[in-house]
CSV table of C-alpha atoms and ligand atoms in Angstrom, one decimal:
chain,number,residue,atom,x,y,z
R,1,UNK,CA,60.1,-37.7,31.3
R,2,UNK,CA,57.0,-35.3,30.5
R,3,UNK,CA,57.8,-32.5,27.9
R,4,UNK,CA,56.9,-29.6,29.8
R,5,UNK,CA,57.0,-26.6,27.7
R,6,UNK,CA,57.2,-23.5,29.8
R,7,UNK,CA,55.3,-21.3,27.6
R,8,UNK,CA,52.1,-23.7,28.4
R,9,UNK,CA,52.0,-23.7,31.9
R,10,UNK,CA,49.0,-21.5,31.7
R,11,UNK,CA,47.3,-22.8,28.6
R,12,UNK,CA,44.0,-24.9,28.8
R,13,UNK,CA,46.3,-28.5,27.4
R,14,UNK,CA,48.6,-27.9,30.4
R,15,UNK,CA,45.7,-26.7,32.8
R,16,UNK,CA,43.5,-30.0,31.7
R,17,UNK,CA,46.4,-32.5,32.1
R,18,UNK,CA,48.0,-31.0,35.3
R,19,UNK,CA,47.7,-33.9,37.4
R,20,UNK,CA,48.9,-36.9,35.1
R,21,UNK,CA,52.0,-34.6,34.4
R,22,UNK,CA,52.4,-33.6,38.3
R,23,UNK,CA,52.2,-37.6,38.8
R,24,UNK,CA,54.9,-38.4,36.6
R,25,UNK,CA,57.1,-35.3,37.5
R,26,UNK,CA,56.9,-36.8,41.1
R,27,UNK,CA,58.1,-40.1,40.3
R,28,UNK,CA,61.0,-38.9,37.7
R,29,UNK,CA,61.9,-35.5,38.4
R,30,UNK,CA,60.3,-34.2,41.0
R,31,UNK,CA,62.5,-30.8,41.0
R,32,UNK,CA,61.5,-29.9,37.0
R,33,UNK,CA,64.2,-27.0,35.9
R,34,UNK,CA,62.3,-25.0,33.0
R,35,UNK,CA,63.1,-21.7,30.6
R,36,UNK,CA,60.5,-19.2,30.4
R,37,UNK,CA,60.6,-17.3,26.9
R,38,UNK,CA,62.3,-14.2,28.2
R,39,UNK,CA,64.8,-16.9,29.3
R,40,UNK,CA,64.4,-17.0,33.1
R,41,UNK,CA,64.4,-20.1,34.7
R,42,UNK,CA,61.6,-21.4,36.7
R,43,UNK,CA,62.3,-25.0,38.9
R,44,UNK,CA,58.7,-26.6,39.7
R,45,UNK,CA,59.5,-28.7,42.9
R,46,UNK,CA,56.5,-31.1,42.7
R,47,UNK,CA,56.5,-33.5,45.9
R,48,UNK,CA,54.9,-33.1,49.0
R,49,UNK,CA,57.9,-33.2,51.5
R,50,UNK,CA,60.3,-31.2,49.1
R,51,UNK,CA,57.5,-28.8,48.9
R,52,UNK,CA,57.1,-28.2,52.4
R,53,UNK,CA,61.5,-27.9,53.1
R,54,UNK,CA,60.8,-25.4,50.1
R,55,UNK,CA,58.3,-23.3,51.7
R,56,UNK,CA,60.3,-23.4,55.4
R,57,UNK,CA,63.5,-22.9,53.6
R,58,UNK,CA,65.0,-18.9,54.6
R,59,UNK,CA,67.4,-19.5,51.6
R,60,UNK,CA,64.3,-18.9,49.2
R,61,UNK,CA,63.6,-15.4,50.0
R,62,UNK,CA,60.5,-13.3,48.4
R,63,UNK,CA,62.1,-10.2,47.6
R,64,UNK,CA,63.9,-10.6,44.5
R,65,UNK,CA,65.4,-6.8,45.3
R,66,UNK,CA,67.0,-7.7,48.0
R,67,UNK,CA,69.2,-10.1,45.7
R,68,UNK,CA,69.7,-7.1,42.8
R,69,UNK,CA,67.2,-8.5,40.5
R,70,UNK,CA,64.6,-7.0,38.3
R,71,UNK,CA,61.5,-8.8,37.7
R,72,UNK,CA,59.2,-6.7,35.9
R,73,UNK,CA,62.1,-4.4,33.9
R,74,UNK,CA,61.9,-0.4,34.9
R,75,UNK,CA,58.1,-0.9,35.5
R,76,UNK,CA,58.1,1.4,38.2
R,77,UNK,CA,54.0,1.6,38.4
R,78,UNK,CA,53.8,-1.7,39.0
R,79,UNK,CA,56.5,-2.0,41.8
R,80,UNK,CA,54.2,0.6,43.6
R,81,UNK,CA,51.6,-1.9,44.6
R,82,UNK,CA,54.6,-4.7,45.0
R,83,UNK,CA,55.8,-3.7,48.3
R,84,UNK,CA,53.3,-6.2,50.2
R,85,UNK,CA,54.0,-9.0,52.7
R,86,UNK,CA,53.8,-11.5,50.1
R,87,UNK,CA,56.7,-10.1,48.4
R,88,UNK,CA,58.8,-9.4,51.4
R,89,UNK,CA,60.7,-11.3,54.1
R,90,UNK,CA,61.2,-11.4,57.8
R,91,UNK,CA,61.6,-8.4,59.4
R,92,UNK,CA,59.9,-6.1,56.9
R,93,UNK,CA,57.6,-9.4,56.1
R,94,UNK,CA,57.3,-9.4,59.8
R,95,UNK,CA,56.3,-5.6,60.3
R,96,UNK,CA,53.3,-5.4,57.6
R,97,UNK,CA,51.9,-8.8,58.5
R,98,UNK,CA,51.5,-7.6,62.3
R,99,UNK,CA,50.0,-4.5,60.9
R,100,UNK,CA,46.2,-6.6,59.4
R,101,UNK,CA,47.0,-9.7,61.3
R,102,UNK,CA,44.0,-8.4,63.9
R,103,UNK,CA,41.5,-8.2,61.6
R,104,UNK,CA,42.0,-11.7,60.3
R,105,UNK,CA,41.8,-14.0,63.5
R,106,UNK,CA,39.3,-17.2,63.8
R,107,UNK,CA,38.1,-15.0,66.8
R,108,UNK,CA,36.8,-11.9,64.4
R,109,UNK,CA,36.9,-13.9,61.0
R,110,UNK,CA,34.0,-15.4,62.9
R,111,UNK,CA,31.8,-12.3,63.9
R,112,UNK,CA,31.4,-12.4,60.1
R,113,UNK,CA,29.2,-15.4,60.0
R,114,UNK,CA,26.2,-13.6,59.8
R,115,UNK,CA,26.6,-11.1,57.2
R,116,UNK,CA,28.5,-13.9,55.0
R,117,UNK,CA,25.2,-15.7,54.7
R,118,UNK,CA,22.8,-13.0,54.7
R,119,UNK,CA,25.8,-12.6,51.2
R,120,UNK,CA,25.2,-16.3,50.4
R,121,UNK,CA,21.1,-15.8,50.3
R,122,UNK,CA,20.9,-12.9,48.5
R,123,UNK,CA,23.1,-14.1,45.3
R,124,UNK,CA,21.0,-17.0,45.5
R,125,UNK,CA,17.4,-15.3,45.9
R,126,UNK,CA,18.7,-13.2,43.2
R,127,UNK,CA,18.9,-16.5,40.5
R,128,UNK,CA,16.7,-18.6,42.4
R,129,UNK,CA,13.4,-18.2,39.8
R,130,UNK,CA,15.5,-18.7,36.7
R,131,UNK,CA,16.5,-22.2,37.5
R,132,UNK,CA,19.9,-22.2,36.1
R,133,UNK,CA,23.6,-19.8,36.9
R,134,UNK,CA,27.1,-19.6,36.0
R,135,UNK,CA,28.3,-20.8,39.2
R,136,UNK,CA,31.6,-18.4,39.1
R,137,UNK,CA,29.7,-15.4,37.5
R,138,UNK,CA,26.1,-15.7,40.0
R,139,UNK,CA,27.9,-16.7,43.1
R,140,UNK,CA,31.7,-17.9,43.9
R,141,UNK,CA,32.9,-14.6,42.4
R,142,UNK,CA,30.6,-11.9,43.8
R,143,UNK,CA,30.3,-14.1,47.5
R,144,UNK,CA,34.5,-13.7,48.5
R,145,UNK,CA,34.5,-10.0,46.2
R,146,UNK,CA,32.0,-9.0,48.3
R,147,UNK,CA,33.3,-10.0,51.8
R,148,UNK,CA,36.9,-8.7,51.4
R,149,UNK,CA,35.4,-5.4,50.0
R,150,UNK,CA,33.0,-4.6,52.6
R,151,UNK,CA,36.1,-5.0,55.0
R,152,UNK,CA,38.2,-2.6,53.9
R,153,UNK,CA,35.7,-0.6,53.0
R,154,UNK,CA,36.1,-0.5,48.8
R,155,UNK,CA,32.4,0.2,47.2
R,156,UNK,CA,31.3,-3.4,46.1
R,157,UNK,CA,29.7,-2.2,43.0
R,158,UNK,CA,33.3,-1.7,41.6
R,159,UNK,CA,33.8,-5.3,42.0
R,160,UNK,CA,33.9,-5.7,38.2
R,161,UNK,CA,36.7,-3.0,37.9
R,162,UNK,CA,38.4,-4.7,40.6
R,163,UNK,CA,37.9,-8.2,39.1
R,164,UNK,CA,39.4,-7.0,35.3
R,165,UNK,CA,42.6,-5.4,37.0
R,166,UNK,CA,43.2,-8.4,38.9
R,167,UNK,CA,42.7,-10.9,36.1
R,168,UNK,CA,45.6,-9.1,34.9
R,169,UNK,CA,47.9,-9.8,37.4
R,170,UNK,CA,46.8,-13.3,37.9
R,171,UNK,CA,45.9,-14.9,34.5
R,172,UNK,CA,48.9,-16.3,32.1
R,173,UNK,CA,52.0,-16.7,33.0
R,174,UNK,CA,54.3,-13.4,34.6
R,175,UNK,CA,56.8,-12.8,32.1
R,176,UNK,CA,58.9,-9.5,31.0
R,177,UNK,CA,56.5,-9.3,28.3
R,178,UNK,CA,52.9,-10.2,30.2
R,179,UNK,CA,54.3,-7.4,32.9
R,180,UNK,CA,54.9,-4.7,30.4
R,181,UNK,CA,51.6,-5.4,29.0
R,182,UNK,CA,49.8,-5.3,32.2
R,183,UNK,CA,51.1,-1.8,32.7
R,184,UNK,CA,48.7,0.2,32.3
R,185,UNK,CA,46.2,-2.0,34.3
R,186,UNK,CA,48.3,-1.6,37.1
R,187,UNK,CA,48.5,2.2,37.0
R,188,UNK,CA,44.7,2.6,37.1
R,189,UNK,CA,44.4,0.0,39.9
R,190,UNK,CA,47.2,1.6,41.6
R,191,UNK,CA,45.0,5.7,40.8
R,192,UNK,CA,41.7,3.7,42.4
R,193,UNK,CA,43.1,2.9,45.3
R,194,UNK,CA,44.8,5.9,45.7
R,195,UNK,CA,42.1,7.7,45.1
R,196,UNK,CA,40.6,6.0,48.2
R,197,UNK,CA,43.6,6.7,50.5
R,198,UNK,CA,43.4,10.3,49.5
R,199,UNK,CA,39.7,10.4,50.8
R,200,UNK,CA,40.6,8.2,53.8
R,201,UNK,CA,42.7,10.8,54.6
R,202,UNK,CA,40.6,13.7,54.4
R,203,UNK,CA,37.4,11.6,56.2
R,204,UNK,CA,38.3,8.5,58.2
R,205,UNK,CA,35.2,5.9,58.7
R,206,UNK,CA,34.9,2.9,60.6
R,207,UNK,CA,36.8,0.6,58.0
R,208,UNK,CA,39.9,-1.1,57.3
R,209,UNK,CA,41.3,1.1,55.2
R,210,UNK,CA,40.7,3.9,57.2
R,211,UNK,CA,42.4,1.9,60.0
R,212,UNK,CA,45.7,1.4,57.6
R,213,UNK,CA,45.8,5.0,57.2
R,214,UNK,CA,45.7,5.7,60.2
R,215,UNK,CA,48.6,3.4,60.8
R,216,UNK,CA,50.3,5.4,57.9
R,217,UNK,CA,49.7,8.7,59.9
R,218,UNK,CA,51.5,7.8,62.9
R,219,UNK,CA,54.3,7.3,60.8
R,220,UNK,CA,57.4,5.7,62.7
R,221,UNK,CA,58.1,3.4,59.7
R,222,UNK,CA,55.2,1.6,60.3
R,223,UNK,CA,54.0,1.8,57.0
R,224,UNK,CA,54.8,3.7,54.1
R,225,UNK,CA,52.3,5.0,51.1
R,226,UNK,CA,53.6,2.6,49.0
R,227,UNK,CA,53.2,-0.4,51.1
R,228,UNK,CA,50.0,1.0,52.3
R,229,UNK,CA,48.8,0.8,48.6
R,230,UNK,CA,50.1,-2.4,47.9
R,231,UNK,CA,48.6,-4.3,51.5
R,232,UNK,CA,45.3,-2.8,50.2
R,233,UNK,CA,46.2,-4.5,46.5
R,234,UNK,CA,47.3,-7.9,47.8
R,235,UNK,CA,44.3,-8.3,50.4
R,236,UNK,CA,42.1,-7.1,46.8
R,237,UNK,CA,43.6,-9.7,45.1
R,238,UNK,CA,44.1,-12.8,47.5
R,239,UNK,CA,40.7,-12.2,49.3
R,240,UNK,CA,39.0,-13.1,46.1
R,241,UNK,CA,41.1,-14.9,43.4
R,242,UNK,CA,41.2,-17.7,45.8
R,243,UNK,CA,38.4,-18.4,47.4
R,244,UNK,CA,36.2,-18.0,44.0
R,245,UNK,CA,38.0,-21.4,42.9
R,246,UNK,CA,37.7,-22.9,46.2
R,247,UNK,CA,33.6,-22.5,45.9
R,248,UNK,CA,33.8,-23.6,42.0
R,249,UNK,CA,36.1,-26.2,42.2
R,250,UNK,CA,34.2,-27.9,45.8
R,251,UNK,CA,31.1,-27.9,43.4
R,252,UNK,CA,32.9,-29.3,40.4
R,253,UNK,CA,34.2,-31.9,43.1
R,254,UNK,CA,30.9,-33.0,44.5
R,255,UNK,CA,29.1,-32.6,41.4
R,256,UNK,CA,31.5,-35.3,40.1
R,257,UNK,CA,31.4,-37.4,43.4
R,258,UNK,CA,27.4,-38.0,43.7
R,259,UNK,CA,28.7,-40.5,46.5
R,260,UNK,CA,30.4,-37.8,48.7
R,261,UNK,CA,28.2,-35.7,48.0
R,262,UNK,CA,24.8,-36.8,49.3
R,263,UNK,CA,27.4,-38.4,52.6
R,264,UNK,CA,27.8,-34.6,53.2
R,265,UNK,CA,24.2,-33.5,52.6
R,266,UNK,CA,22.9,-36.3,54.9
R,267,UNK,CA,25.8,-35.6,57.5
R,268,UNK,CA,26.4,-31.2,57.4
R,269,UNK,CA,29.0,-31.8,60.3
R,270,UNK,CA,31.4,-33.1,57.8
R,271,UNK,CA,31.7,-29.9,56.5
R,272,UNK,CA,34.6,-28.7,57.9
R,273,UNK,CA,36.8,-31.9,56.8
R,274,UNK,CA,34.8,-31.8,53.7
R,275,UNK,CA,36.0,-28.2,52.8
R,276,UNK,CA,39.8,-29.4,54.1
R,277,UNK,CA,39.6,-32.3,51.6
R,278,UNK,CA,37.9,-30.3,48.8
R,279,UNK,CA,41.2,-27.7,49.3
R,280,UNK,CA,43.2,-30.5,48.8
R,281,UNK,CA,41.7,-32.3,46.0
R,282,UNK,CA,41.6,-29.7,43.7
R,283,UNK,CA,43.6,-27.0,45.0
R,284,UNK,CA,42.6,-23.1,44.4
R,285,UNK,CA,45.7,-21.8,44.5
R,286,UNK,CA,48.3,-24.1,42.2
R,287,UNK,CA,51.7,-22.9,42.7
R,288,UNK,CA,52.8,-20.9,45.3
R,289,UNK,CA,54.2,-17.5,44.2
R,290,UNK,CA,57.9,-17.3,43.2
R,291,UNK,CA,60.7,-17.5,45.3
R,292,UNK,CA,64.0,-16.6,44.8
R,293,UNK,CA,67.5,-18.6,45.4
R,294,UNK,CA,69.8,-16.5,48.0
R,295,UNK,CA,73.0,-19.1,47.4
R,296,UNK,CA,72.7,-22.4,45.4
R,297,UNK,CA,70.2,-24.8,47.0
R,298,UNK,CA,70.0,-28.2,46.8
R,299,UNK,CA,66.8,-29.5,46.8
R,300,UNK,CA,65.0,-32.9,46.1
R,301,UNK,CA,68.6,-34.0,44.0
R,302,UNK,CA,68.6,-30.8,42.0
R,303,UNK,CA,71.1,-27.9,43.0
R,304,UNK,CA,69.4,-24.5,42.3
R,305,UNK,CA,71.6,-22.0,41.4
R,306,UNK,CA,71.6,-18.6,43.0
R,307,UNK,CA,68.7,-15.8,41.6
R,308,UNK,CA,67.0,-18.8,39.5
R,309,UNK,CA,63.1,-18.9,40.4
R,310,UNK,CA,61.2,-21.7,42.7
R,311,UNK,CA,58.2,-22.9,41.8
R,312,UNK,CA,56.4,-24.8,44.6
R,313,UNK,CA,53.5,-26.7,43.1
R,314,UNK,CA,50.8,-27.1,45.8
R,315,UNK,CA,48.7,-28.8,43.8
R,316,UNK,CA,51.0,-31.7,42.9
R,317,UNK,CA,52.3,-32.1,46.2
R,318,UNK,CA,48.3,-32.2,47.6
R,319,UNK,CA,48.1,-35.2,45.3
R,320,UNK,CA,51.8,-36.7,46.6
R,321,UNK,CA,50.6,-40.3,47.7
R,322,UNK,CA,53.2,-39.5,50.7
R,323,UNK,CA,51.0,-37.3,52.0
R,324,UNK,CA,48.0,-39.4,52.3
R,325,UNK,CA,46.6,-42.5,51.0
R,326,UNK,CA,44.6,-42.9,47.7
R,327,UNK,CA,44.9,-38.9,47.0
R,328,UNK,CA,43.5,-39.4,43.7
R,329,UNK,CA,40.1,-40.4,45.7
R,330,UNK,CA,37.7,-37.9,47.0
R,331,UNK,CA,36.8,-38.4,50.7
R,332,UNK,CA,35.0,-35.8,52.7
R,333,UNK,CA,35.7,-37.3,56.4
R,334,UNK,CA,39.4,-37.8,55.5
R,335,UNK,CA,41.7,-37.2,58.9
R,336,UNK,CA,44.3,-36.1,59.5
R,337,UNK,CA,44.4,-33.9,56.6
R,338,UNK,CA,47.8,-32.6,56.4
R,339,UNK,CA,47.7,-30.5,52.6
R,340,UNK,CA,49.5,-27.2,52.2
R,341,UNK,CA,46.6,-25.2,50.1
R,342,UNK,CA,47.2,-22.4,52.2
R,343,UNK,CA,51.2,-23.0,51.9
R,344,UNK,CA,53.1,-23.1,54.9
R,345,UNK,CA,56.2,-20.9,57.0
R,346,UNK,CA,56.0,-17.0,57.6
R,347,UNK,CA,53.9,-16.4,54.6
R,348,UNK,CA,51.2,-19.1,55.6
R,349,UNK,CA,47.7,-17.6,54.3
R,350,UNK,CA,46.6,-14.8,56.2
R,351,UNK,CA,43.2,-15.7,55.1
R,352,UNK,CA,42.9,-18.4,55.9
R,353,UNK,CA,40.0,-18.4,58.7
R,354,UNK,CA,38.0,-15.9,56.4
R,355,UNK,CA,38.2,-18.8,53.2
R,356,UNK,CA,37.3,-21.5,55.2
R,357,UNK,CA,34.0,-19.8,56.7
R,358,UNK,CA,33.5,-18.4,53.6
R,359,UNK,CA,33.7,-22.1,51.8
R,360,UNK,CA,31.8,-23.6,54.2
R,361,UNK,CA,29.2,-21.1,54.3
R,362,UNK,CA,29.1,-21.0,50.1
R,363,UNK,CA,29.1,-24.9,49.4
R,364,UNK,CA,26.7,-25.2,52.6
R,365,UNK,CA,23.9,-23.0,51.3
R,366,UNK,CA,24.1,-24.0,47.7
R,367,UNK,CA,23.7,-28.0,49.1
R,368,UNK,CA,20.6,-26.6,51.0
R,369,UNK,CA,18.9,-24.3,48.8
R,370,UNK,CA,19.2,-26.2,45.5
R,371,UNK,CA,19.1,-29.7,46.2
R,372,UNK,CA,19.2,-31.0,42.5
R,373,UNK,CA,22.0,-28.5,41.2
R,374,UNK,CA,23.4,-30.2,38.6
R,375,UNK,CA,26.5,-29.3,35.7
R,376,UNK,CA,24.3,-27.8,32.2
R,377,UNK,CA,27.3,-28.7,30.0
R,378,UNK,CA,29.2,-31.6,29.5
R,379,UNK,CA,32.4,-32.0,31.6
R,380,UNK,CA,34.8,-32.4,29.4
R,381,UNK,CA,33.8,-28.3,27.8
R,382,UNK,CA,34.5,-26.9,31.0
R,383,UNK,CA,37.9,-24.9,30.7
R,384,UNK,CA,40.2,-24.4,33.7
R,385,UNK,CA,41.5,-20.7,33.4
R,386,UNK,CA,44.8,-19.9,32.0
R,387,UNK,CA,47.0,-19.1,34.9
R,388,UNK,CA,49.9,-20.4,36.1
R,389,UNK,CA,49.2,-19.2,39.9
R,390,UNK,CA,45.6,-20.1,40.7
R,391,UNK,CA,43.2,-23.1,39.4
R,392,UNK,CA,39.3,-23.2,38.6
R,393,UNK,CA,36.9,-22.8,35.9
R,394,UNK,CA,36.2,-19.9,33.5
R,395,UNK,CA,32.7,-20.9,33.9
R,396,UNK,CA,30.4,-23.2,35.5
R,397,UNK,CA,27.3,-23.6,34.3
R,398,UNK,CA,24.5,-25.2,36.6
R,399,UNK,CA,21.1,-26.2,36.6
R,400,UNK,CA,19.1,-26.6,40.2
U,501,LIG,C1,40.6,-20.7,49.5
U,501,LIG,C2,41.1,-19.6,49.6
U,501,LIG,C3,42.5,-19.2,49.7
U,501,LIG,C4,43.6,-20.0,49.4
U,501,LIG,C5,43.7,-21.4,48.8
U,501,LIG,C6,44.8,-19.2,49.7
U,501,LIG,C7,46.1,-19.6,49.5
U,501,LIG,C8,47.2,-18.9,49.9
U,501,LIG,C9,48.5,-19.3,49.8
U,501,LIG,C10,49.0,-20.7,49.2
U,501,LIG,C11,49.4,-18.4,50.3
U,501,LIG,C12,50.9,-18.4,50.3
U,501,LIG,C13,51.5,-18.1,49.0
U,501,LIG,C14,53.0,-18.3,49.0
U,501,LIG,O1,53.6,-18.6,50.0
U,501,LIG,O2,53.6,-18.0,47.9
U,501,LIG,C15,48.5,-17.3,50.7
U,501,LIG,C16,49.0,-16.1,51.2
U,501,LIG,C17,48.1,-15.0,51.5
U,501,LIG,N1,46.8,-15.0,51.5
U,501,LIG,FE1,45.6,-16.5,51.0
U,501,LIG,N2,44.4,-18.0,50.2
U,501,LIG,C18,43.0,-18.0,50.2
U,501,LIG,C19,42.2,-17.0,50.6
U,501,LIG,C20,42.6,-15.7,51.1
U,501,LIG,C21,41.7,-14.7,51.6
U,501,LIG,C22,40.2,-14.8,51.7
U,501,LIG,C23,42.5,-13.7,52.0
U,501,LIG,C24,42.0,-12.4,52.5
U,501,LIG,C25,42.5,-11.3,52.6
U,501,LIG,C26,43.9,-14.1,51.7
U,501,LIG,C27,45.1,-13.3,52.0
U,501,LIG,C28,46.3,-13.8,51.9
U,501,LIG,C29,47.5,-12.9,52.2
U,501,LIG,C30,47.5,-11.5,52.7
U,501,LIG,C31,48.6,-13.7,52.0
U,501,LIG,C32,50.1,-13.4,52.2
U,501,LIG,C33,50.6,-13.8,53.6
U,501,LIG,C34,52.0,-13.5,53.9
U,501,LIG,O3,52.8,-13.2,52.9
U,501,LIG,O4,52.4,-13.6,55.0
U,501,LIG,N3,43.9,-15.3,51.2
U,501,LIG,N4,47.2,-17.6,50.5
């Protein structure tokens, strides 16, 4: 059985080696029980069909309130911007998911196109002379930042802030002690965007924000300040952390796939099963956030006890051989293409439509406007980023 030591989940060994431990946590226990340092106990459920029972299954409920437990000790900043969908379940899941679900559909994700690659052209005019980037710095982070901030209407030159406050939440792995550290991160994020509610309040304009306060006006239950401040904080964090390793990690893929790649620049109508398969292959978002046992589940031969924590590893189970054949290979036109990077059940990615244009759009124009891009470092110095929720590279550099 692979040693997994819990305390490594985020570190760069772990991060480098997911796969051939995913592999043989598949084959010989694919429902891994593990002890965090503060002593809680994480279960990573690693293969594709237990992964998807996991994600449908109601007994694995998001709010870890609702079963009288404390996550984050008496951190009562942080539970201010904790009362979001993602944390919730049906029917106060239910309730705030209607609330944005609008503004996300195919139908006006779409009306986007335009602006998303006037987005795409500029970063790229802006490094275009200097023949070389950092990939994540010049164009996967700004492109998805920029989107999800002209939306709801956050000043983009912030993005920065935004992007250090975030990393906080997102890098290592959450523990009592990572949590009481990220504190005071969380309490400025939380001032910003209450700063930005307040003046919402005062002087509504034409964005989403404004929209969501408006909803918190009528009142009715609708939506409370704190759930107002924490949709605004979730759609901060999951409209970029995500997509920026979908663009990286695509480009890492077809930079190591010559093959695939040139198929996809002599064929652009792959692209939308390209961007599918490049989801798949090296998945932007690793494990799905934590779940919580209502009762004692049995699952994939393992009984998990009530209140223990449930890791679902999308990554591993995008890999699963039962979902696919040859899932170790990279191919662009594979169909059907049934991977869960964008999980599965009530809390299915809201995003989803916006990540896909927005991938497409990104890996299209970079394939078009810098037909010799090419990795400036050697692959094996390329660090995956220490966090046990989301995968992709510190830092790609590129030549073109
Ligand atoms: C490639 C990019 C993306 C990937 C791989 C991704 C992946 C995911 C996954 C796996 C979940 C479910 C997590 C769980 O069940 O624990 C999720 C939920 C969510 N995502 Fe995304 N996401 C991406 C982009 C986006 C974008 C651009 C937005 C824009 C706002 C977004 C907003 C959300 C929201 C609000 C939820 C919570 C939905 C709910 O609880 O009902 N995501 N995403």
């Amino acid at each position: 059985m692979p040693k997994i030591d819990p305390v490594n989940l985020a570190s760069p060994e772990f991060k480098a080696n997911a796969y051939s431990i995913y592999a043989r946590l598949r084959a010989e226990e694919p429902v891994h029980r593990t002890t965090l340092p503060d002593g809680r106990v994480l279960w990573l459920v690693t293969r594709y069909e237990d992964c998807v029972a996991a994600l449908k299954d109601e007994r694995l409920v998001k709010d870890w309130t609702s079963l009288g437990l404390e996550l984050f000790g008496a951190d009562n900043e942080r539970m201010q911007l904790e009362r979001h969908m993602l944390n919730m379940d049906p029917p106060t899941h239910t309730r705030l998911r209607a609330i944005v679900n609008k503004a996300f559909t195919p139908r006006l994700v779409e009306g986007l196109r335009g602006r998303i690659q006037t987005i795409a052209d500029g970063l790229l005019d802006e490094v275009q002379g200097r023949g070389e980037m950092d990939l994540i710095a010049d164009y996967a982070f700004p492109l998805p930042i920029i989107v999800i901030a002209e939306m709801l209407g956050v000043p983009v030159e912030d993005r920065y802030r935004i992007r250090a406050w975030s990393d906080a939440v997102v890098g290592g792995v959450p523990t009592r002690e990572k949590m009481e550290r990220v504190g005071t991160r969380l309490k400025e994020f939380k001032d910003y965007i209450l700063a930005m509610v307040e003046e919402r309040r005062r002087a509504p304009r034409e964005d989403l924000l404004s929209a969501l306060v408006h909803v918190e006006e009528e009142g009715a239950g609708k939506l409370d300040e704190k759930e107002l401040l924490s949709m605004v904080f979730l759609l901060l964090v999951a409209g970029h952390e995500t997509t920026v390793n979908l663009i990286a990690n695509g480009v890492l893929a077809l930079l190591t796939h010559p093959a695939e790649r040139e198929k996809l620049r002599a064929d652009p109508s792959l692209m939308k099963t390209a961007i599918e398969e490049l989801l798949r292959y090296d998945s932007p978002v690793e494990t799905a956030t934590f779940r919580f046992a209502r009762e004692d589940v049995e699952l994939g031969g393992a009984v998990i006890p009530k209140g223990d924590v449930v890791v679902v590893v999308l990554g591993s189970a995008n890999r699963d051989p039962e979902l696919t054949p040859s899932t170790e290979a990279l191919d662009l036109a594979r169909e059907p293409n049934r991977h869960i990077a964008f999980g599965l059940g009530v809390h299915y990615c809201l995003g989803a439509p916006l990540a896909r244009l927005e991938g497409q759009i990104a890996i299209g124009t970079l394939l078009r406007r810098m037909p010799a891009l090419a990795l400036k470092v050697p692959l094996e110095s390329i660090q995956i980023r220490p966090s046990l929720l989301v995968r992709g590279p510190v830092a790609l550099p590129v030549s073109f």
